[in-house]
CSV table of C-alpha atoms in Angstrom, one decimal:
chain,number,residue,atom,x,y,z
A,992,MET,CA,170.7,94.9,48.5
A,993,VAL,CA,167.1,95.7,49.0
A,994,SER,CA,164.2,97.2,47.0
A,995,ALA,CA,160.5,97.5,47.4
A,996,ALA,CA,158.4,94.5,46.6
A,997,PRO,CA,154.6,94.2,46.7
A,998,THR,CA,152.9,92.1,49.3
A,999,ALA,CA,151.0,90.5,46.5
A,1000,ALA,CA,154.1,88.3,45.8
A,1001,ILE,CA,153.0,86.1,48.7
A,1002,ILE,CA,151.9,82.6,47.7
A,1003,LEU,CA,151.1,80.2,50.5
A,1004,ALA,CA,152.8,76.8,50.0
A,1005,ILE,CA,153.9,73.9,52.2
A,1006,ALA,CA,156.5,71.5,50.8
A,1007,PRO,CA,158.6,68.5,52.1
A,1008,LEU,CA,162.0,69.0,53.8
A,1009,THR,CA,164.7,69.6,51.3
A,1010,ALA,CA,168.4,69.4,51.2
A,1011,ALA,CA,169.6,72.8,52.4
A,1012,PHE,CA,169.0,71.8,56.0
A,1013,VAL,CA,169.2,68.1,56.6
A,1014,PRO,CA,170.8,65.9,59.2
A,1015,SER,CA,174.4,65.3,58.3
A,1016,ASN,CA,176.9,62.8,59.5
A,1017,THR,CA,179.8,64.5,57.6
A,1018,ARG,CA,180.8,67.7,59.1
A,1019,SER,CA,184.4,68.4,58.5
A,1020,SER,CA,184.4,71.8,60.0
A,1021,THR,CA,183.4,70.5,63.5
A,1022,THR,CA,185.4,68.3,65.9
A,1023,SER,CA,184.3,65.1,67.4
A,1024,LEU,CA,183.4,67.0,70.7
A,1025,ALA,CA,181.2,69.3,68.7
A,1026,LEU,CA,179.4,66.4,67.0
A,1027,SER,CA,178.8,64.8,70.4
A,1028,TYR,CA,177.3,67.9,71.8
A,1029,LEU,CA,175.1,68.6,68.8
A,1030,ASP,CA,173.8,65.0,69.0
A,1031,ASN,CA,173.2,65.3,72.7
A,1032,LEU,CA,171.1,68.5,72.1
A,1033,SER,CA,169.1,67.0,69.2
A,1034,GLY,CA,168.4,63.6,70.9
A,1035,GLN,CA,168.6,60.3,69.1
A,1036,GLN,CA,166.6,58.1,71.3
A,1037,SER,CA,163.1,56.7,71.4
A,1038,PRO,CA,159.9,58.8,71.8
A,1039,VAL,CA,158.9,60.0,75.3
A,1040,SER,CA,158.6,57.2,77.8
A,1041,GLN,CA,158.8,59.2,81.1
A,1042,PHE,CA,157.0,62.4,81.8
A,1043,PRO,CA,157.9,65.2,84.3
A,1044,PRO,CA,155.5,65.8,87.2
A,1045,ALA,CA,154.2,69.0,85.6
A,1046,TYR,CA,152.8,67.1,82.6
A,1047,THR,CA,150.0,64.6,82.2
A,1048,PRO,CA,151.0,61.8,79.8
A,1049,TYR,CA,149.8,62.4,76.2
A,1050,GLN,CA,148.2,60.1,73.8
A,1051,GLN,CA,151.1,59.8,71.2
A,1052,THR,CA,150.1,61.3,67.9
A,1053,PRO,CA,152.1,61.7,64.6
A,1054,ALA,CA,154.6,64.5,65.3
A,1055,ALA,CA,154.3,67.6,63.4
A,1056,SER,CA,157.0,68.3,60.7
A,1057,PRO,CA,158.6,71.6,59.9
A,1058,SER,CA,157.9,73.0,56.3
A,1059,THR,CA,160.7,73.9,54.0
A,1060,GLU,CA,160.6,75.4,50.6
A,1061,SER,CA,162.6,74.4,47.5
A,1062,THR,CA,165.7,76.3,48.7
A,1063,GLY,CA,165.5,74.7,52.1
A,1064,PHE,CA,164.2,77.5,54.3
A,1065,CYS,CA,162.7,76.0,57.3
A,1066,HIS,CA,159.6,77.1,59.2
A,1067,ALA,CA,158.1,75.5,62.3
A,1068,PRO,CA,155.1,76.7,64.4
A,1069,ILE,CA,155.2,76.4,68.2
A,1070,ASP,CA,153.3,73.2,68.1
A,1071,TYR,CA,156.3,71.5,66.5
A,1072,PHE,CA,158.1,72.0,69.8
A,1073,SER,CA,155.2,70.7,72.0
A,1074,PHE,CA,156.3,68.3,74.7
A,1075,GLU,CA,154.4,65.4,73.2
A,1076,ASN,CA,156.5,65.8,70.1
A,1077,LEU,CA,159.8,65.6,71.9
A,1078,SER,CA,162.1,62.5,72.2
A,1079,SER,CA,163.2,61.4,75.6
A,1080,LYS,CA,166.9,61.0,76.4
A,1081,GLY,CA,166.2,59.7,79.9
A,1082,PRO,CA,167.9,60.8,83.1
A,1083,ARG,CA,171.2,62.7,82.9
A,1084,ASP,CA,174.3,60.5,83.6
A,1085,THR,CA,175.7,62.9,86.3
A,1086,PHE,CA,174.1,65.4,88.6
A,1087,ASP,CA,174.4,66.6,92.2
A,1088,TRP,CA,170.8,67.4,93.0
A,1089,GLY,CA,167.3,66.9,91.7
A,1090,THR,CA,166.4,64.3,89.0
A,1091,PRO,CA,167.2,66.0,85.7
A,1092,GLN,CA,165.8,64.3,82.6
A,1093,ASP,CA,166.2,65.6,79.0
A,1094,TRP,CA,163.7,65.7,76.1
A,1095,SER,CA,164.7,67.3,72.7
A,1096,ARG,CA,163.8,67.6,69.0
A,1097,LYS,CA,165.9,68.9,66.1
A,1098,LEU,CA,164.5,71.4,63.7
A,1099,ALA,CA,167.2,71.8,60.9
A,1100,ASP,CA,170.9,71.3,60.2
A,1101,ASP,CA,173.2,72.2,57.4
A,1102,GLY,CA,176.3,70.8,58.8
A,1103,VAL,CA,177.4,74.0,60.5
A,1104,PHE,CA,174.2,75.8,61.7
A,1105,ARG,CA,171.7,73.7,63.6
A,1106,GLY,CA,168.4,74.4,65.4
A,1107,GLY,CA,166.0,72.6,67.8
A,1108,THR,CA,164.5,72.5,71.2
A,1109,TRP,CA,165.4,71.0,74.6
A,1110,TYR,CA,163.4,70.3,77.8
A,1111,CYS,CA,164.9,69.5,81.2
A,1112,THR,CA,163.4,68.9,84.6
A,1113,GLU,CA,164.8,70.3,87.8
A,1114,GLY,CA,168.4,69.4,88.8
A,1115,GLY,CA,172.0,70.6,88.8
A,1116,TRP,CA,175.3,69.3,87.5
A,1117,GLU,CA,178.9,70.4,86.9
A,1118,SER,CA,179.9,71.1,83.3
A,1119,PRO,CA,183.6,70.1,83.2
A,1120,ASN,CA,184.1,70.0,79.4
A,1121,GLY,CA,184.9,72.8,77.2
A,1122,LYS,CA,182.2,74.1,74.8
A,1123,ALA,CA,182.8,72.9,71.3
A,1124,VAL,CA,180.3,75.2,69.5
A,1125,THR,CA,178.6,78.5,70.3
A,1126,GLU,CA,175.0,78.0,71.5
A,1127,VAL,CA,172.3,80.5,71.6
A,1128,PHE,CA,168.8,79.8,73.1
A,1129,TYR,CA,165.5,81.6,73.7
A,1130,MET,CA,163.7,80.6,76.9
A,1131,LEU,CA,160.1,79.6,76.4
A,1132,GLU,CA,159.6,78.6,80.1
A,1133,GLY,CA,161.4,77.7,83.3
A,1134,HIS,CA,164.3,79.1,85.3
A,1135,GLY,CA,168.0,78.3,85.4
A,1136,MET,CA,171.5,79.3,86.2
A,1137,LEU,CA,174.7,79.0,84.2
A,1138,GLY,CA,177.9,79.2,86.4
A,1139,ASP,CA,181.3,80.3,85.0
A,1140,ALA,CA,184.6,78.7,86.0
A,1141,ASP,CA,185.3,81.3,88.7
A,1142,GLY,CA,181.8,80.9,90.3
A,1143,ALA,CA,180.0,83.9,88.6
A,1144,LYS,CA,176.3,83.1,88.2
A,1145,HIS,CA,174.0,84.0,85.3
A,1146,PHE,CA,170.3,83.5,86.0
A,1147,PHE,CA,167.8,83.3,83.2
A,1148,GLY,CA,164.0,82.8,82.8
A,1149,PRO,CA,161.1,83.1,80.3
A,1150,GLY,CA,161.7,85.5,77.4
A,1151,ASP,CA,165.5,85.7,78.0
A,1152,MET,CA,168.2,85.0,75.3
A,1153,VAL,CA,171.3,83.1,76.5
A,1154,ILE,CA,174.6,82.8,74.8
A,1155,ILE,CA,177.3,80.2,75.6
A,1156,PRO,CA,180.3,80.9,73.4
A,1157,LYS,CA,182.6,78.3,72.0
A,1158,ASP,CA,185.4,77.5,74.6
A,1159,ASN,CA,187.5,74.3,74.5
A,1160,HIS,CA,189.2,75.0,77.8
A,1161,ASN,CA,188.2,78.0,79.8
A,1162,PHE,CA,184.7,76.9,80.7
A,1163,LEU,CA,186.2,74.1,82.9
A,1164,GLY,CA,184.5,74.2,86.3
A,1165,GLY,CA,181.3,75.6,84.9
A,1166,ARG,CA,177.9,74.6,86.1
A,1167,TRP,CA,174.1,74.1,85.0
A,1168,ASP,CA,171.2,74.4,87.5
A,1169,VAL,CA,167.7,73.9,86.3
A,1170,ASN,CA,165.6,75.5,89.0
A,1171,GLY,CA,162.3,75.1,87.3
A,1172,PRO,CA,161.6,72.9,84.3
A,1173,ILE,CA,163.3,74.5,81.3
A,1174,HIS,CA,162.0,74.5,77.7
A,1175,LYS,CA,164.2,76.3,75.3
A,1176,ILE,CA,164.5,76.8,71.5
A,1177,TRP,CA,168.2,76.8,70.5
A,1178,ALA,CA,170.6,77.5,67.6
A,1179,VAL,CA,174.1,76.2,67.4
A,1180,ASN,CA,177.0,77.6,65.3
A,1181,ALA,CA,179.7,75.0,64.9
A,1182,HIS,CA,182.4,77.5,63.8
A,1183,ASP,CA,186.0,76.5,63.7
A,1184,ASN,CA,187.8,78.8,66.0
A,1185,ILE,CA,187.5,80.1,69.5
A,1186,GLU,CA,186.6,83.8,69.0
A,1187,GLU,CA,186.3,85.0,72.6
A,1188,SER,CA,189.4,86.0,74.6
A,1189,GLY,CA,190.3,86.4,78.3
A,1190,PRO,CA,191.2,84.1,81.1
A,1191,ILE,CA,187.5,83.1,81.4
A,1192,ILE,CA,184.9,82.9,78.6
A,1193,ARG,CA,181.6,83.8,80.1
A,1194,ALA,CA,178.0,82.9,79.3
A,1195,GLN,CA,175.8,85.9,78.5
A,1196,VAL,CA,172.2,86.5,79.4
A,1197,ASP,CA,170.1,89.2,77.9
A,1198,HIS,CA,166.8,89.7,79.6
A,1199,TYR,CA,163.3,90.3,78.1
A,1200,LYS,CA,163.2,93.8,79.5
A,1201,ASP,CA,166.2,94.8,77.4
A,1202,PHE,CA,164.2,94.1,74.2
A,1203,ALA,CA,161.7,97.0,74.8
A,1204,PRO,CA,161.4,99.6,72.1
A,1205,HIS,CA,163.4,102.2,74.0
A,1206,CYS,CA,166.4,99.9,74.1
A,1207,LEU,CA,166.5,99.6,70.3
A,1208,THR,CA,168.2,101.8,67.7
A,1209,ASP,CA,166.8,102.8,64.3
A,1210,THR,CA,168.9,100.7,61.9
A,1211,SER,CA,166.7,101.1,58.7
A,1212,ALA,CA,169.7,102.3,56.7
A,1213,ASN,CA,172.2,99.8,58.1
A,1214,ASP,CA,170.0,96.8,59.1
A,1215,PRO,CA,172.1,94.1,60.8
A,1216,LEU,CA,170.0,91.3,59.0
A,1217,TYR,CA,169.2,92.7,55.6
A,1218,GLY,CA,171.6,95.6,55.0
A,1219,ASN,CA,169.0,98.3,54.1
A,1220,THR,CA,165.2,98.1,54.5
A,1221,GLY,CA,164.6,101.1,52.2
A,1222,SER,CA,161.5,103.1,53.2
A,1223,VAL,CA,160.5,100.5,55.7
A,1224,ALA,CA,161.4,101.4,59.3
A,1225,SER,CA,163.3,98.8,61.3
A,1226,ALA,CA,165.1,98.9,64.6
A,1227,SER,CA,167.3,96.5,66.4
A,1228,ASN,CA,169.9,95.8,69.2
A,1229,THR,CA,172.7,93.4,68.4
A,1230,PHE,CA,173.8,92.5,71.9
A,1231,TYR,CA,176.4,89.8,70.8
A,1232,ASN,CA,178.6,90.2,67.8
A,1233,VAL,CA,181.8,88.0,68.1
A,1234,GLY,CA,183.4,86.4,65.1
A,1235,PRO,CA,181.0,84.5,63.0
A,1236,THR,CA,178.1,84.8,65.4
A,1237,GLN,CA,175.6,87.6,65.8
A,1238,VAL,CA,172.6,87.6,68.2
A,1239,GLY,CA,170.0,90.3,68.8
A,1240,VAL,CA,166.5,91.5,68.6
A,1241,TRP,CA,164.9,93.0,65.5
A,1242,THR,CA,161.7,95.0,65.0
A,1243,CYS,CA,160.0,96.2,61.7
A,1244,GLU,CA,157.1,98.3,60.8
A,1245,PRO,CA,154.6,97.1,58.1
A,1246,GLY,CA,156.1,97.2,54.6
A,1247,SER,CA,158.0,95.0,52.1
A,1248,PHE,CA,161.5,94.7,51.0
A,1249,GLU,CA,163.7,92.3,49.0
A,1250,VAL,CA,166.6,90.3,50.4
A,1251,THR,CA,169.4,89.1,48.1
A,1252,TYR,CA,172.0,86.6,49.2
A,1253,GLY,CA,171.3,86.6,52.9
A,1254,GLU,CA,173.4,85.0,55.7
A,1255,ARG,CA,172.5,81.9,57.5
A,1256,GLN,CA,169.8,83.0,60.0
A,1257,TRP,CA,167.7,81.6,62.8
A,1258,PHE,CA,164.8,83.7,64.2
A,1259,HIS,CA,162.0,83.2,66.6
A,1260,VAL,CA,158.9,85.6,66.2
A,1261,THR,CA,157.6,87.1,69.5
A,1262,GLU,CA,155.3,89.7,68.1
A,1263,GLY,CA,153.4,90.7,64.9
A,1264,THR,CA,152.8,89.0,61.6
A,1265,MET,CA,155.2,88.7,58.6
A,1266,PHE,CA,155.6,86.6,55.5
A,1267,ILE,CA,158.9,85.2,54.2
A,1268,THR,CA,158.7,84.4,50.4
A,1269,ASP,CA,161.3,82.6,48.4
A,1270,SER,CA,162.3,84.4,45.3
A,1271,SER,CA,163.0,81.3,43.2
A,1272,ASP,CA,159.5,79.8,43.3
A,1273,GLY,CA,157.2,82.2,45.1
A,1274,SER,CA,156.6,79.8,48.0
A,1275,SER,CA,155.9,81.6,51.3
A,1276,LYS,CA,155.2,81.1,54.9
A,1277,ARG,CA,153.2,83.3,57.3
A,1278,CYS,CA,155.1,83.8,60.5
A,1279,VAL,CA,153.4,84.7,63.8
A,1280,PRO,CA,154.4,84.7,67.5
A,1281,GLY,CA,155.9,81.3,68.5
A,1282,ASP,CA,157.1,80.4,65.0
A,1283,THR,CA,160.8,79.7,64.4
A,1284,VAL,CA,162.5,80.0,61.0
A,1285,MET,CA,166.0,79.0,59.6
A,1286,LEU,CA,167.2,80.6,56.4
A,1287,PRO,CA,170.1,79.0,54.6
A,1288,ALA,CA,173.2,80.8,53.5
A,1289,GLY,CA,172.7,82.6,50.2
A,1290,TRP,CA,168.8,82.8,50.6
A,1291,SER,CA,167.1,85.4,48.5
A,1292,GLY,CA,163.5,86.5,48.7
A,1293,TYR,CA,161.0,88.9,50.2
A,1294,VAL,CA,160.1,90.0,53.6
A,1295,ASP,CA,156.6,91.4,54.0
A,1296,VAL,CA,155.6,92.7,57.4
A,1297,VAL,CA,151.8,92.8,57.8
A,1298,GLU,CA,151.7,93.8,61.5
A,1299,PRO,CA,154.6,95.4,63.5
A,1300,VAL,CA,156.9,92.5,64.1
A,1301,LYS,CA,159.6,91.6,66.7
A,1302,LYS,CA,161.9,88.7,66.4
A,1303,MET,CA,164.9,87.3,68.2
A,1304,PHE,CA,167.7,86.3,65.8
A,1305,THR,CA,171.0,84.5,65.5
A,1306,VAL,CA,173.2,84.9,62.4
A,1307,ALA,CA,175.9,82.4,61.6
A,1308,LYS,CA,178.5,83.7,59.1
């Protein structure tokens, strides 16, 4: 349910990481394959020791930390994902061209829904194992290709959203090609069941051009994220809605509304300015292009849009 709320409710605050989104070694809803995949995305190794040719080695500085409020909503500016703040996982074990090396950093984790970033240099490799989770990522830079089991190819580049559904068997024979160093921000939903059907479960790429205003539908009265934004105009396009995972683009005009008991949500702001305010203590974060936010299940608070905003979102139910 939503109702109007004054923008004056905004109180800027920064607080330490709290318990709603924390690393967890006990995730009964995921398989060991899912845990292995999540750890591989997050990276558990030492700070950067090798640098891709496109980068000049940085002087190591203390890594920025995401800010979270008392309920655990997590906010990170784009600097949090800067290359110098990532951890190196070294060269990939298997590849058939190039010299692919991985860097990564985790943002948040509640045991089912997890977010972070991944960087990889050029190279290609077969992907013989099934996908133990549903992964969604937004491309910051670089170009790549995901190949399905039957050889179908899905190319992607900066500004695109990519979805790799959970699939414990039909992705056999798939492939990754990193054609230009990739930097992506990702969200993973470690849900229990395979929700897709068909002989082959395919990757999906939604391109930046498809997020233009004329591709969106007015959803103010039935908003996919907040139910009803009242008198505040919003528009969206949910281009993936399978089982417990929704992915899409959302825009909103200036205005304020209340959110009560929201779903788990990851979003990345690409345009405009908005504030997210926690109703329990009034703590708030200003969100601008490049910022990434994760809201925990059951979150309640206020959304205050100051300038027309656009964000890419993933919801994990």
